[in-house]
CSV table of N, CA, C and O in Angstrom, one decimal:
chain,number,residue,atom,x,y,z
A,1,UNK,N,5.5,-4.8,-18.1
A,1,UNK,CA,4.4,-4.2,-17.3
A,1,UNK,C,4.1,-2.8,-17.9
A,1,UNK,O,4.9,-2.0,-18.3
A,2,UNK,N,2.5,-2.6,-17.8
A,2,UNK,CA,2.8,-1.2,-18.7
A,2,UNK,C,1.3,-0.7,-18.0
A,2,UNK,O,0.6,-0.6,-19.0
A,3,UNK,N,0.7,-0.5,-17.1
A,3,UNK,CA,-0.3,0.7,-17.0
A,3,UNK,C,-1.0,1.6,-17.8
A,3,UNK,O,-1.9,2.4,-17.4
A,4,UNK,N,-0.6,1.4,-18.7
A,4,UNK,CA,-1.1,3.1,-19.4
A,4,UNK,C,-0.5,4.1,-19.0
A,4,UNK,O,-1.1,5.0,-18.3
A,5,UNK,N,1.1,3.9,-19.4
A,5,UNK,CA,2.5,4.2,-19.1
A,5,UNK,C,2.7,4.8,-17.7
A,5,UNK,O,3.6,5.6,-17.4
A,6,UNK,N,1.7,3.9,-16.6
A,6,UNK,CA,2.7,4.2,-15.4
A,6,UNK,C,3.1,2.7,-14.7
A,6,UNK,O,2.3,1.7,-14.5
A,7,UNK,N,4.3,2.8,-14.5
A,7,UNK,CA,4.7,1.3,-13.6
A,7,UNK,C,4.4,1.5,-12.5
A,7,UNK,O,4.3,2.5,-11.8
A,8,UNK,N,4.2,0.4,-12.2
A,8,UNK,CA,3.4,1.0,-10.7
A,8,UNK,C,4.2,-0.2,-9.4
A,8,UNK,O,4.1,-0.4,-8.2
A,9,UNK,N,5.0,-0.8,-10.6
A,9,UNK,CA,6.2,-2.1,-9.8
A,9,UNK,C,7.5,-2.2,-10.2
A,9,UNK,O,7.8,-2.7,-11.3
A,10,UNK,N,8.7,-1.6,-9.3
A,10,UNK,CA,10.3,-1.6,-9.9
A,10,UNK,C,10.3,-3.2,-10.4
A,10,UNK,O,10.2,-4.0,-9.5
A,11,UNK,N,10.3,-3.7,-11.5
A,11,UNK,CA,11.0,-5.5,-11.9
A,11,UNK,C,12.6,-5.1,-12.1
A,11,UNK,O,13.2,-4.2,-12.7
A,12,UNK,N,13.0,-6.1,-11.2
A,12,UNK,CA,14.4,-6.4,-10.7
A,12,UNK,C,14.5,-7.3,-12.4
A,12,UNK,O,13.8,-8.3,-12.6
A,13,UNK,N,15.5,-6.5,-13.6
A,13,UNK,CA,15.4,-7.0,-15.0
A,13,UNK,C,16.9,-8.2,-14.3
A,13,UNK,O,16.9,-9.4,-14.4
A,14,UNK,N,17.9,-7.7,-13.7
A,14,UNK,CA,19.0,-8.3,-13.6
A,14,UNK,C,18.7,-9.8,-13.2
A,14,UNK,O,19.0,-10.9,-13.7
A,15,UNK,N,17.8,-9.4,-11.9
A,15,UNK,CA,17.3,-11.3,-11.2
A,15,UNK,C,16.6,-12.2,-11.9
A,15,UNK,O,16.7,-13.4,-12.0
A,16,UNK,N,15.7,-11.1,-12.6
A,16,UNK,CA,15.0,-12.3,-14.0
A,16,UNK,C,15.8,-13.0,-14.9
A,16,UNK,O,15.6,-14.1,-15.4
A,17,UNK,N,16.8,-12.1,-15.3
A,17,UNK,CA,18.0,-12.9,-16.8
A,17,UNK,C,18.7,-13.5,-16.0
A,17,UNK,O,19.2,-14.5,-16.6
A,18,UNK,N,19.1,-13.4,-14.5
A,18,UNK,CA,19.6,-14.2,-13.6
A,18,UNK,C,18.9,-15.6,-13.6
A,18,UNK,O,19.6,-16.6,-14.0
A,19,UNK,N,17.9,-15.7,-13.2
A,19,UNK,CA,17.3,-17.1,-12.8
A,19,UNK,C,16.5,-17.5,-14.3
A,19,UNK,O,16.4,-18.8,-14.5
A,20,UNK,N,16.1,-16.8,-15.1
A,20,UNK,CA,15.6,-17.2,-16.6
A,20,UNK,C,16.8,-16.8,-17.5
A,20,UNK,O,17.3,-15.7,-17.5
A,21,UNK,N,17.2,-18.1,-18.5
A,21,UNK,CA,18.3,-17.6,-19.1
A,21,UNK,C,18.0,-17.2,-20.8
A,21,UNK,O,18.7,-16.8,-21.8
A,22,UNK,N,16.4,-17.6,-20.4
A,22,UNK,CA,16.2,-17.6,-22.1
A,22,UNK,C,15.3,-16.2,-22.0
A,22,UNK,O,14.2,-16.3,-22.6
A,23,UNK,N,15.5,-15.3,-21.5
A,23,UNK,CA,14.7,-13.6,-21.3
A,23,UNK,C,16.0,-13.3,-22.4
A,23,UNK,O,17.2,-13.5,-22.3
A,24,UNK,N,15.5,-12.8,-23.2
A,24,UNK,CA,16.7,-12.0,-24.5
A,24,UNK,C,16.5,-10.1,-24.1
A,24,UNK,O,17.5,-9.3,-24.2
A,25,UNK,N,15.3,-9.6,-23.7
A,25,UNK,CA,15.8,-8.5,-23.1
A,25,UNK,C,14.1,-8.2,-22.8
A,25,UNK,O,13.2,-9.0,-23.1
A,26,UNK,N,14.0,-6.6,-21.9
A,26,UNK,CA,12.7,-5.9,-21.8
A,26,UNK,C,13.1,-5.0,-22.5
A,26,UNK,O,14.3,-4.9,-23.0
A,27,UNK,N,11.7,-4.0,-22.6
A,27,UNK,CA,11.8,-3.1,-23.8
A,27,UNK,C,10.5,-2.6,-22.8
A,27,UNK,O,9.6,-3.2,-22.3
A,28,UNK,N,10.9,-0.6,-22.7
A,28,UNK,CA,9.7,0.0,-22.2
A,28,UNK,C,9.1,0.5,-23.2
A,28,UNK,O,9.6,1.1,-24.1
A,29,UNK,N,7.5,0.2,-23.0
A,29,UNK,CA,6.8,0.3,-24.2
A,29,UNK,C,5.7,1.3,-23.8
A,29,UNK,O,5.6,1.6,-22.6
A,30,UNK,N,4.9,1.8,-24.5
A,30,UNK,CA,3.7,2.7,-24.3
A,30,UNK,C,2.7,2.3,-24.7
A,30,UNK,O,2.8,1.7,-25.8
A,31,UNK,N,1.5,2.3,-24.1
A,31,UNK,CA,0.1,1.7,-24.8
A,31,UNK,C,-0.5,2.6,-24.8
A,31,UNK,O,-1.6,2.4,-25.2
A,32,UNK,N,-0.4,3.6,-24.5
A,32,UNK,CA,-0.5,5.3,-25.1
A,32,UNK,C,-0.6,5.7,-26.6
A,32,UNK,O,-1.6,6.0,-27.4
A,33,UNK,N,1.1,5.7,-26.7
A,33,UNK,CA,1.7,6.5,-27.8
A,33,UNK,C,2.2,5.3,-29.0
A,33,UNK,O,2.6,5.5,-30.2
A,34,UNK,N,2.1,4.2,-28.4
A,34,UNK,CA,2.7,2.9,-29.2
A,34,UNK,C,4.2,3.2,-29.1
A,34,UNK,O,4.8,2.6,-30.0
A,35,UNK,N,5.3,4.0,-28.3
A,35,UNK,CA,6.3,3.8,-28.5
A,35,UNK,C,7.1,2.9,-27.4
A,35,UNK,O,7.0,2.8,-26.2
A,36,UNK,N,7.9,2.2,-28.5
A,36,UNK,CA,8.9,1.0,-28.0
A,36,UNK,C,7.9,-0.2,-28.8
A,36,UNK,O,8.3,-1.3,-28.5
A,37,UNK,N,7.2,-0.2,-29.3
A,37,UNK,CA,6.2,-1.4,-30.0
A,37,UNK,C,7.2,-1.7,-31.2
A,37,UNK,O,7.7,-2.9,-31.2
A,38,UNK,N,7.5,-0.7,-32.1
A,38,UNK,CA,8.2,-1.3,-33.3
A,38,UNK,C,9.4,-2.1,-32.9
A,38,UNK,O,9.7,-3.1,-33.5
A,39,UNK,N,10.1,-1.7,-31.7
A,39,UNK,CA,11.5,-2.3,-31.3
A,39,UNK,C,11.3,-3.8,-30.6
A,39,UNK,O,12.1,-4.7,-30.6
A,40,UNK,N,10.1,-3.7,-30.0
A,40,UNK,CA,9.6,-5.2,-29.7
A,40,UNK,C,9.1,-5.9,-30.7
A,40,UNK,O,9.3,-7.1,-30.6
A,41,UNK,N,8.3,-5.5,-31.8
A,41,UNK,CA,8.0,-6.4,-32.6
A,41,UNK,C,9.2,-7.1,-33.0
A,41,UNK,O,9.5,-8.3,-32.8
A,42,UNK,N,10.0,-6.0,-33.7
A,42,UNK,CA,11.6,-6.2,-34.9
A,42,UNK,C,12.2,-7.4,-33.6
A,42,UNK,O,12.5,-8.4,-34.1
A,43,UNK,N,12.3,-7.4,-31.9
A,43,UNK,CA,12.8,-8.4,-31.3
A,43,UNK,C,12.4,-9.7,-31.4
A,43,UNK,O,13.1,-10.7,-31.6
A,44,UNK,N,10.9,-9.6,-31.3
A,44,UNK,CA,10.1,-10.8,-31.4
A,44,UNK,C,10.7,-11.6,-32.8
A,44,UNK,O,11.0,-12.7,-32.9
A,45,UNK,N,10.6,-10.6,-33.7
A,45,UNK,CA,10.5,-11.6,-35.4
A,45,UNK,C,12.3,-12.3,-35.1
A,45,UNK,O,12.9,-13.4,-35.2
A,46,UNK,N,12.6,-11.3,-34.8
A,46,UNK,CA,14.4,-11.8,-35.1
A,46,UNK,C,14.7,-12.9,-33.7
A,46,UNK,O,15.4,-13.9,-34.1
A,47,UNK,N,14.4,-13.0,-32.8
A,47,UNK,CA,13.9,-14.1,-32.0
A,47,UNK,C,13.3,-15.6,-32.5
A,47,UNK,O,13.5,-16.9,-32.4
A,48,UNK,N,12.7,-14.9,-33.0
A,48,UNK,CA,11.3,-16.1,-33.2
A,48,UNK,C,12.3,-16.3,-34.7
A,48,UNK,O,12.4,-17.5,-34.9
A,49,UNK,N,12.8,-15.8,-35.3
A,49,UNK,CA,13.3,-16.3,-36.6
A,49,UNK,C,14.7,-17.3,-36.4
A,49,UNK,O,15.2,-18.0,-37.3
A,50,UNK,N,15.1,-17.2,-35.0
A,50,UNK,CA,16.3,-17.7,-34.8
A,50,UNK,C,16.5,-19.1,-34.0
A,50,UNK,O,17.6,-19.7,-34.0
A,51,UNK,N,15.3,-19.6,-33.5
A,51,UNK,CA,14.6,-20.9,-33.1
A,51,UNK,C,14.2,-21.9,-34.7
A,51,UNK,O,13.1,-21.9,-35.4
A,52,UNK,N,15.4,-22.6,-35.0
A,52,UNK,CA,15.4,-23.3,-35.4
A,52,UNK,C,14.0,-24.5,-35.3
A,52,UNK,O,13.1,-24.9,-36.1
A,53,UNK,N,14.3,-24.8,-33.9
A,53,UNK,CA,13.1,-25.9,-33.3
A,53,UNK,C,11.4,-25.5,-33.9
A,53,UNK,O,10.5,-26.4,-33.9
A,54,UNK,N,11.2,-24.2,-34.2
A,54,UNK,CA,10.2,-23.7,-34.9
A,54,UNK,C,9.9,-24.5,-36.3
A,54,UNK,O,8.9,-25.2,-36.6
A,55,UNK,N,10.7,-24.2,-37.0
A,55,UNK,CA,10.5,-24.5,-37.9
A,55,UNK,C,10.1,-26.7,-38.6
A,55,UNK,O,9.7,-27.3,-39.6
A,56,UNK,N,10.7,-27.0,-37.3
A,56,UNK,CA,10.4,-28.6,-37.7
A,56,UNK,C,9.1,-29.1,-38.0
A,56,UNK,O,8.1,-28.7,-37.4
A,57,UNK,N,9.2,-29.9,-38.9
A,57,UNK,CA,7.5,-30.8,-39.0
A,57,UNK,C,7.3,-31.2,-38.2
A,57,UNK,O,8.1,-31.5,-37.3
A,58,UNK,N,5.6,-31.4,-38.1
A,58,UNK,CA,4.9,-32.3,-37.1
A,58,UNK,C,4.9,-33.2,-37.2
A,58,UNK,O,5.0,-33.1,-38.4
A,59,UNK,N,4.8,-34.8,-36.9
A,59,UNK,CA,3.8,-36.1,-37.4
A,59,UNK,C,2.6,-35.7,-38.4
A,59,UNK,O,2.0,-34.6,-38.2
A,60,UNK,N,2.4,-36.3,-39.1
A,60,UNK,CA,1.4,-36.5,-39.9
A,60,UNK,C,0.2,-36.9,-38.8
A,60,UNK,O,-0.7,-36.1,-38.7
A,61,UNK,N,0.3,-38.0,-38.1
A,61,UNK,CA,-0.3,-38.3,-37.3
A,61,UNK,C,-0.7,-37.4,-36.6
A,61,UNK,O,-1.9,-37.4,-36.6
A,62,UNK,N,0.0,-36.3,-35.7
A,62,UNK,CA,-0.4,-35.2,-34.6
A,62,UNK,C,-1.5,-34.3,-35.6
A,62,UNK,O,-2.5,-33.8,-35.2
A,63,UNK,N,-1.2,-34.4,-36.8
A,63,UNK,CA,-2.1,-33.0,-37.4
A,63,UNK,C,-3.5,-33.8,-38.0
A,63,UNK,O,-4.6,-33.3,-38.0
A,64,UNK,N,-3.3,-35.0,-38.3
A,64,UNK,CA,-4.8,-36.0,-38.1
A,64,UNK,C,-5.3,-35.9,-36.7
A,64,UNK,O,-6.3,-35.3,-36.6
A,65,UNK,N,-4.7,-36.4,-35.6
A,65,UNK,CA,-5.6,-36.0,-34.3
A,65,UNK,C,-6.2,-34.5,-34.0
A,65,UNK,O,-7.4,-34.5,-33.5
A,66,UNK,N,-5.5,-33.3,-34.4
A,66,UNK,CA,-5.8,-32.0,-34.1
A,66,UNK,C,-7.3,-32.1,-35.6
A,66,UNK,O,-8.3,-31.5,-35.6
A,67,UNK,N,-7.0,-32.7,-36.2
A,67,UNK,CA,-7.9,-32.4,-37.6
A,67,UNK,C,-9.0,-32.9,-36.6
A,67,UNK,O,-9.9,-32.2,-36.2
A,68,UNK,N,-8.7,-34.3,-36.4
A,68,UNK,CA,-9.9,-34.9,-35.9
A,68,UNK,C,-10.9,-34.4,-34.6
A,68,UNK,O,-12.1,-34.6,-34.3
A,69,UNK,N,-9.9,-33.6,-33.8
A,69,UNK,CA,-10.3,-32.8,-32.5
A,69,UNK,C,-11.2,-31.6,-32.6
A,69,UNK,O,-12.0,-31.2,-31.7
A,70,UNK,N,-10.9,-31.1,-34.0
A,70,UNK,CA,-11.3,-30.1,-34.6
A,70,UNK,C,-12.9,-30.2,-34.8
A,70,UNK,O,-13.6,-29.2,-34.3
A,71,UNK,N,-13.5,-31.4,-35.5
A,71,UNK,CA,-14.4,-31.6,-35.1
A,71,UNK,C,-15.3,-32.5,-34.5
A,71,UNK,O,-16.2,-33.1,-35.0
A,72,UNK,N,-14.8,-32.5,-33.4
A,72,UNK,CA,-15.7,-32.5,-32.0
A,72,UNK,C,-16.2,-31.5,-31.8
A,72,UNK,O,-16.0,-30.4,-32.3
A,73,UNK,N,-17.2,-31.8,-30.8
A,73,UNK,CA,-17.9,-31.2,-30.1
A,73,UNK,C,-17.9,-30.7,-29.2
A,73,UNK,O,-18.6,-29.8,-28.8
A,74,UNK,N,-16.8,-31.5,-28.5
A,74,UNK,CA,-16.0,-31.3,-27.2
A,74,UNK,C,-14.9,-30.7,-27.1
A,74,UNK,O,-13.9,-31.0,-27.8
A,75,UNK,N,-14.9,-29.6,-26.1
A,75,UNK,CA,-13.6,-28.9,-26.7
A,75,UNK,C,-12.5,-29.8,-25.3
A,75,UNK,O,-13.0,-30.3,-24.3
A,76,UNK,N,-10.9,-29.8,-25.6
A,76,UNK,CA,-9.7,-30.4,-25.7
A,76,UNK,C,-9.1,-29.4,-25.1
A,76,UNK,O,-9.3,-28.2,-25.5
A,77,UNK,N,-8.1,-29.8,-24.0
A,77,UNK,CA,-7.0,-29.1,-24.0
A,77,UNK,C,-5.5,-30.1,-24.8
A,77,UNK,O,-4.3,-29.6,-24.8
């Protein structure tokens, strides 16, 4: 949560890693000054780099349907 660095709500961080087990951490950030931004990116990449499941192929098939969805006219959820 970030205001334009004022919080304006205590988040209980313990109850969240409590009941979500896949929260890997917070980070107080500024949308000011950009600080704490670099330490969240570097979390995100090294996160996102560590998800295996990312990296799998699609069906050939799923990326013909999205091809095909693509152009419609109609937009899809």
């Amino acid at each position: 949560m970030n205001k334009s660095d004022v919080r304006i709500k205590h988040i209980d961080e313990a109850s969240f890693k409590d009941k979500f087990k896949n929260i890997v951490n917070f980070f107080k950030v500024s949308c000011l000054d950009g600080t704490g931004i670099p330490e969240l990116t570097e979390q995100i990449r090294t996160t996102l780099g560590s998800m295996d499941h990312l990296k799998d192929k699609l069906p050939k098939v799923w990326m013909d349907i999205r091809d095909h969805l693509k152009k419609e006219q109609t937009y899809y959820i």
